[in-house]
Amino acid sequence: MHPTGTRAAHHAPGNARQLGSRHRREEIYRLATTSGLTSVEELAATFDVTASTIRRDLATLTAEGRLARTYGGAMALLAHPESSLRQRLGEAYDAKRAIARWAAGQVRAGETVLLDAGSTVGVLAHELRTVTPLTVATTGLTSLEALAGLDQIHVECLGGTLRHLSRGFVGPLTEAALERMTFDRAFLGADGVTADGGICEAGLDQTRLKELMARRADAVYVLAHAAKLGHRPFHSWARLPAPWTLVTDDDVRPEAVAPFVAAGVDVVVVDPSGRAERA
């Protein structure tokens, strides 16, 4: 959050004090979407109203599904709407396929592998069809569909509550199943990934699950194409225990890779043929 009168005041309209309640709420929403977290105190100062008035405005915006209340303020829910898995499957497909090919090459026959939900991990599941015998546990419907019917791949579904947008399972049942297994390798997806924050996702249920996944595997890989590095679309984070490997594509800029290398992350950059270099 920002101190009273800083960023929110900078973006506020010149006639903020004359705004009616409806227009004020629209401005509050705009400030939340541009500034991220917004506090009651700074909003009250910006619009020259009481904190109680701001709390009523926030309650209205929350009831409309436009903001999420936080301790002492609010954050925008719709600033970066979460894409569906169907939408993401067509994004950067060549990069995802190259990443998946390299990742599949790390898996050895006879291993037990954990696959996250997500589009890039779903492509990886297709690439693993020739690595047999294999045991695969997954939270993703896309991976389940890719591996169904293959006699030499034993599949464990880590069921729970289905998130329809990501076509993945989350929640206490999924977490309980994870606690009963260990894995040679875990492959995780991400909506965004940073060197200081870890994996960024739309909800805390997803980030908690990814942290549990990382703790249950000997080797952890995060599969993220170049556009996701340094990207912070949401406010939920999964911190990963070191060491872990970031696998990305060769569209990535050196300045985007540098913070990960400095943080001790093993970074693999894959070209379209699936050949890789370590940063």
CSV table of C-alpha atoms in Angstrom, one decimal, residues 54-247:
chain,number,residue,atom,x,y,z
A,54,ILE,CA,-14.9,4.9,1.5
A,55,ARG,CA,-15.7,1.6,3.3
A,56,ARG,CA,-19.2,1.8,2.1
A,57,ASP,CA,-18.0,2.4,-1.5
A,58,LEU,CA,-15.6,-0.6,-1.2
A,59,ALA,CA,-18.5,-2.7,0.1
A,60,THR,CA,-20.6,-1.8,-2.9
A,61,LEU,CA,-17.7,-2.5,-5.3
A,62,THR,CA,-17.0,-5.8,-3.6
A,63,ALA,CA,-20.7,-6.8,-3.8
A,64,GLU,CA,-20.6,-6.1,-7.5
A,65,GLY,CA,-17.6,-8.4,-7.9
A,66,ARG,CA,-15.3,-5.7,-9.1
A,67,LEU,CA,-13.0,-5.5,-6.0
A,68,ALA,CA,-11.6,-7.8,-3.4
A,69,ARG,CA,-11.4,-6.5,0.2
A,70,THR,CA,-8.1,-6.7,1.9
A,71,TYR,CA,-7.0,-5.7,5.4
A,72,GLY,CA,-7.4,-1.9,5.4
A,73,GLY,CA,-8.2,-1.5,1.7
A,74,ALA,CA,-9.0,-3.3,-1.5
A,75,MET,CA,-7.5,-4.7,-4.7
A,76,ALA,CA,-8.9,-5.0,-8.2
A,77,LEU,CA,-10.2,-8.4,-9.2
A,78,LEU,CA,-10.6,-7.5,-12.9
A,79,ALA,CA,-7.4,-5.6,-13.6
A,80,HIS,CA,-5.9,-8.8,-15.1
A,81,PRO,CA,-8.7,-11.2,-15.8
A,82,GLU,CA,-7.6,-14.8,-15.8
A,83,SER,CA,-7.6,-16.5,-19.2
A,84,SER,CA,-9.2,-19.8,-19.7
A,85,LEU,CA,-7.0,-22.8,-20.5
A,86,ARG,CA,-8.6,-22.9,-24.0
A,87,GLN,CA,-7.5,-19.3,-24.6
A,88,ARG,CA,-4.0,-20.1,-23.3
A,89,LEU,CA,-3.5,-23.2,-25.5
A,90,GLY,CA,-3.1,-21.0,-28.6
A,91,GLU,CA,-0.7,-18.5,-27.0
A,92,ALA,CA,3.0,-18.9,-27.8
A,93,TYR,CA,2.4,-22.5,-28.9
A,94,ASP,CA,5.7,-23.0,-30.6
A,95,ALA,CA,7.6,-21.8,-27.5
A,96,LYS,CA,5.5,-24.1,-25.3
A,97,ARG,CA,6.2,-27.1,-27.5
A,98,ALA,CA,9.9,-26.4,-27.5
A,99,ILE,CA,9.9,-26.1,-23.7
A,100,ALA,CA,7.9,-29.3,-23.4
A,101,ARG,CA,10.2,-31.3,-25.7
A,102,TRP,CA,13.2,-30.3,-23.6
A,103,ALA,CA,11.4,-31.1,-20.4
A,104,ALA,CA,10.3,-34.5,-21.6
A,105,GLY,CA,14.0,-35.2,-22.4
A,106,GLN,CA,14.8,-34.9,-18.7
A,107,VAL,CA,12.5,-37.7,-17.7
A,108,ARG,CA,13.8,-41.2,-17.5
A,109,ALA,CA,11.8,-44.4,-17.9
A,110,GLY,CA,10.7,-45.8,-14.6
A,111,GLU,CA,10.4,-42.5,-12.9
A,112,THR,CA,7.5,-41.0,-11.0
A,113,VAL,CA,6.6,-37.6,-12.3
A,114,LEU,CA,4.2,-34.9,-11.1
A,115,LEU,CA,2.4,-32.7,-13.7
A,116,ASP,CA,0.7,-29.4,-12.7
A,117,ALA,CA,-2.3,-28.1,-14.6
A,118,GLY,CA,-1.8,-25.6,-17.3
A,119,SER,CA,-1.3,-25.3,-21.1
A,120,THR,CA,2.5,-25.8,-21.3
A,121,VAL,CA,2.4,-28.8,-18.9
A,122,GLY,CA,-0.4,-30.2,-21.0
A,123,VAL,CA,1.9,-30.1,-24.0
A,124,LEU,CA,4.5,-31.9,-21.9
A,125,ALA,CA,2.1,-34.7,-21.2
A,126,HIS,CA,1.8,-35.4,-24.9
A,127,GLU,CA,5.6,-35.5,-25.2
A,128,LEU,CA,5.8,-38.0,-22.4
A,129,ARG,CA,3.7,-40.5,-24.2
A,130,THR,CA,6.8,-42.2,-25.6
A,131,VAL,CA,8.7,-42.3,-22.2
A,132,THR,CA,7.7,-45.7,-20.9
A,133,PRO,CA,7.3,-47.2,-18.4
A,134,LEU,CA,6.3,-44.2,-16.3
A,135,THR,CA,4.2,-43.2,-13.4
A,136,VAL,CA,2.5,-39.8,-13.8
A,137,ALA,CA,0.4,-38.0,-11.1
A,138,THR,CA,-1.4,-34.9,-12.2
A,139,THR,CA,-3.9,-32.2,-11.2
A,140,GLY,CA,-4.7,-31.3,-14.8
A,141,LEU,CA,-7.5,-32.6,-17.0
A,142,THR,CA,-5.5,-31.9,-20.1
A,143,SER,CA,-2.7,-34.2,-19.0
A,144,LEU,CA,-5.2,-36.9,-18.0
A,145,GLU,CA,-6.7,-36.8,-21.5
A,146,ALA,CA,-3.3,-37.0,-23.1
A,147,LEU,CA,-2.2,-40.0,-21.2
A,148,ALA,CA,-5.5,-42.0,-21.0
A,149,GLY,CA,-5.4,-45.4,-22.6
A,150,LEU,CA,-1.6,-45.9,-22.5
A,151,ASP,CA,-0.9,-49.2,-20.8
A,152,GLN,CA,2.7,-48.5,-19.9
A,153,ILE,CA,2.0,-45.2,-18.2
A,154,HIS,CA,0.4,-45.5,-14.8
A,155,VAL,CA,-1.7,-42.4,-14.1
A,156,GLU,CA,-2.7,-41.1,-10.7
A,157,CYS,CA,-5.4,-38.3,-10.7
A,158,LEU,CA,-4.9,-35.9,-7.8
A,159,GLY,CA,-8.6,-35.0,-7.7
A,160,GLY,CA,-10.3,-32.3,-5.6
A,161,THR,CA,-12.2,-29.2,-6.5
A,162,LEU,CA,-12.2,-28.5,-10.3
A,163,ARG,CA,-11.2,-25.0,-11.4
A,164,HIS,CA,-13.1,-24.7,-14.6
A,165,LEU,CA,-10.9,-21.9,-16.1
A,166,SER,CA,-7.6,-23.8,-15.6
A,167,ARG,CA,-9.2,-27.3,-15.9
A,168,GLY,CA,-7.1,-28.3,-12.8
A,169,PHE,CA,-7.9,-29.7,-9.4
A,170,VAL,CA,-7.2,-27.8,-6.2
A,171,GLY,CA,-8.2,-27.9,-2.5
A,172,PRO,CA,-7.8,-30.0,0.6
A,173,LEU,CA,-8.5,-33.3,-1.2
A,174,THR,CA,-5.8,-32.6,-3.8
A,175,GLU,CA,-3.4,-31.6,-1.0
A,176,ALA,CA,-4.1,-34.7,1.0
A,177,ALA,CA,-3.3,-36.9,-2.0
A,178,LEU,CA,-0.1,-35.1,-2.6
A,179,GLU,CA,1.1,-35.8,1.0
A,180,ARG,CA,0.9,-39.5,0.3
A,181,MET,CA,3.4,-39.5,-2.6
A,182,THR,CA,6.9,-38.4,-3.5
A,183,PHE,CA,8.2,-37.7,-7.0
A,184,ASP,CA,11.4,-37.8,-9.0
A,185,ARG,CA,10.4,-34.6,-10.9
A,186,ALA,CA,7.7,-32.0,-10.7
A,187,PHE,CA,6.8,-29.8,-13.6
A,188,LEU,CA,4.9,-26.6,-12.7
A,189,GLY,CA,3.1,-24.0,-14.8
A,190,ALA,CA,2.8,-20.3,-14.0
A,191,ASP,CA,0.7,-17.3,-14.9
A,192,GLY,CA,3.8,-15.2,-14.1
A,193,VAL,CA,7.1,-15.9,-12.5
A,194,THR,CA,9.7,-13.5,-10.8
A,195,ALA,CA,13.0,-14.1,-9.2
A,196,ASP,CA,11.9,-12.5,-5.9
A,197,GLY,CA,8.3,-13.7,-5.7
A,198,GLY,CA,8.3,-17.1,-7.3
A,199,ILE,CA,5.2,-18.3,-9.2
A,200,CYS,CA,2.3,-15.8,-9.6
A,201,GLU,CA,-1.3,-17.2,-9.9
A,202,ALA,CA,-4.9,-16.0,-9.7
A,203,GLY,CA,-5.7,-17.6,-6.4
A,204,LEU,CA,-4.1,-18.7,-3.1
A,205,ASP,CA,-5.5,-22.2,-3.6
A,206,GLN,CA,-3.3,-22.6,-6.6
A,207,THR,CA,-0.2,-21.1,-5.1
A,208,ARG,CA,-0.5,-23.2,-1.9
A,209,LEU,CA,-0.8,-26.3,-4.1
A,210,LYS,CA,2.3,-25.4,-6.1
A,211,GLU,CA,4.3,-25.0,-2.9
A,212,LEU,CA,3.2,-28.4,-1.8
A,213,MET,CA,4.1,-29.9,-5.2
A,214,ALA,CA,7.6,-28.4,-5.0
A,215,ARG,CA,8.2,-29.9,-1.6
A,216,ARG,CA,7.3,-33.4,-2.7
A,217,ALA,CA,9.7,-33.7,-5.6
A,218,ASP,CA,13.5,-34.2,-5.9
A,219,ALA,CA,13.7,-31.9,-8.9
A,220,VAL,CA,11.4,-29.0,-9.7
A,221,TYR,CA,11.0,-27.3,-13.1
A,222,VAL,CA,8.9,-24.2,-13.8
A,223,LEU,CA,7.8,-24.1,-17.5
A,224,ALA,CA,7.2,-20.5,-18.5
A,225,HIS,CA,7.5,-18.9,-22.0
A,226,ALA,CA,9.3,-15.6,-22.3
A,227,ALA,CA,6.3,-13.3,-21.8
A,228,LYS,CA,5.7,-14.7,-18.3
A,229,LEU,CA,9.1,-13.8,-16.9
A,230,GLY,CA,8.8,-10.8,-14.6
A,231,HIS,CA,5.0,-10.8,-15.1
A,232,ARG,CA,2.9,-10.0,-12.0
A,233,PRO,CA,-0.8,-10.3,-13.1
A,234,PHE,CA,-2.2,-11.3,-9.8
A,235,HIS,CA,-1.5,-11.0,-6.0
A,236,SER,CA,-1.0,-14.7,-5.0
A,237,TRP,CA,2.5,-16.1,-4.9
A,238,ALA,CA,4.2,-19.5,-4.5
A,239,ARG,CA,7.7,-19.3,-3.1
A,240,LEU,CA,9.8,-22.3,-4.3
A,241,PRO,CA,12.6,-23.9,-2.2
A,242,ALA,CA,16.0,-23.8,-3.9
A,243,PRO,CA,17.2,-25.3,-6.0
A,244,TRP,CA,14.7,-25.2,-8.9
A,245,THR,CA,14.9,-24.9,-12.7
A,246,LEU,CA,13.2,-22.3,-14.9
A,247,VAL,CA,12.7,-23.4,-18.5
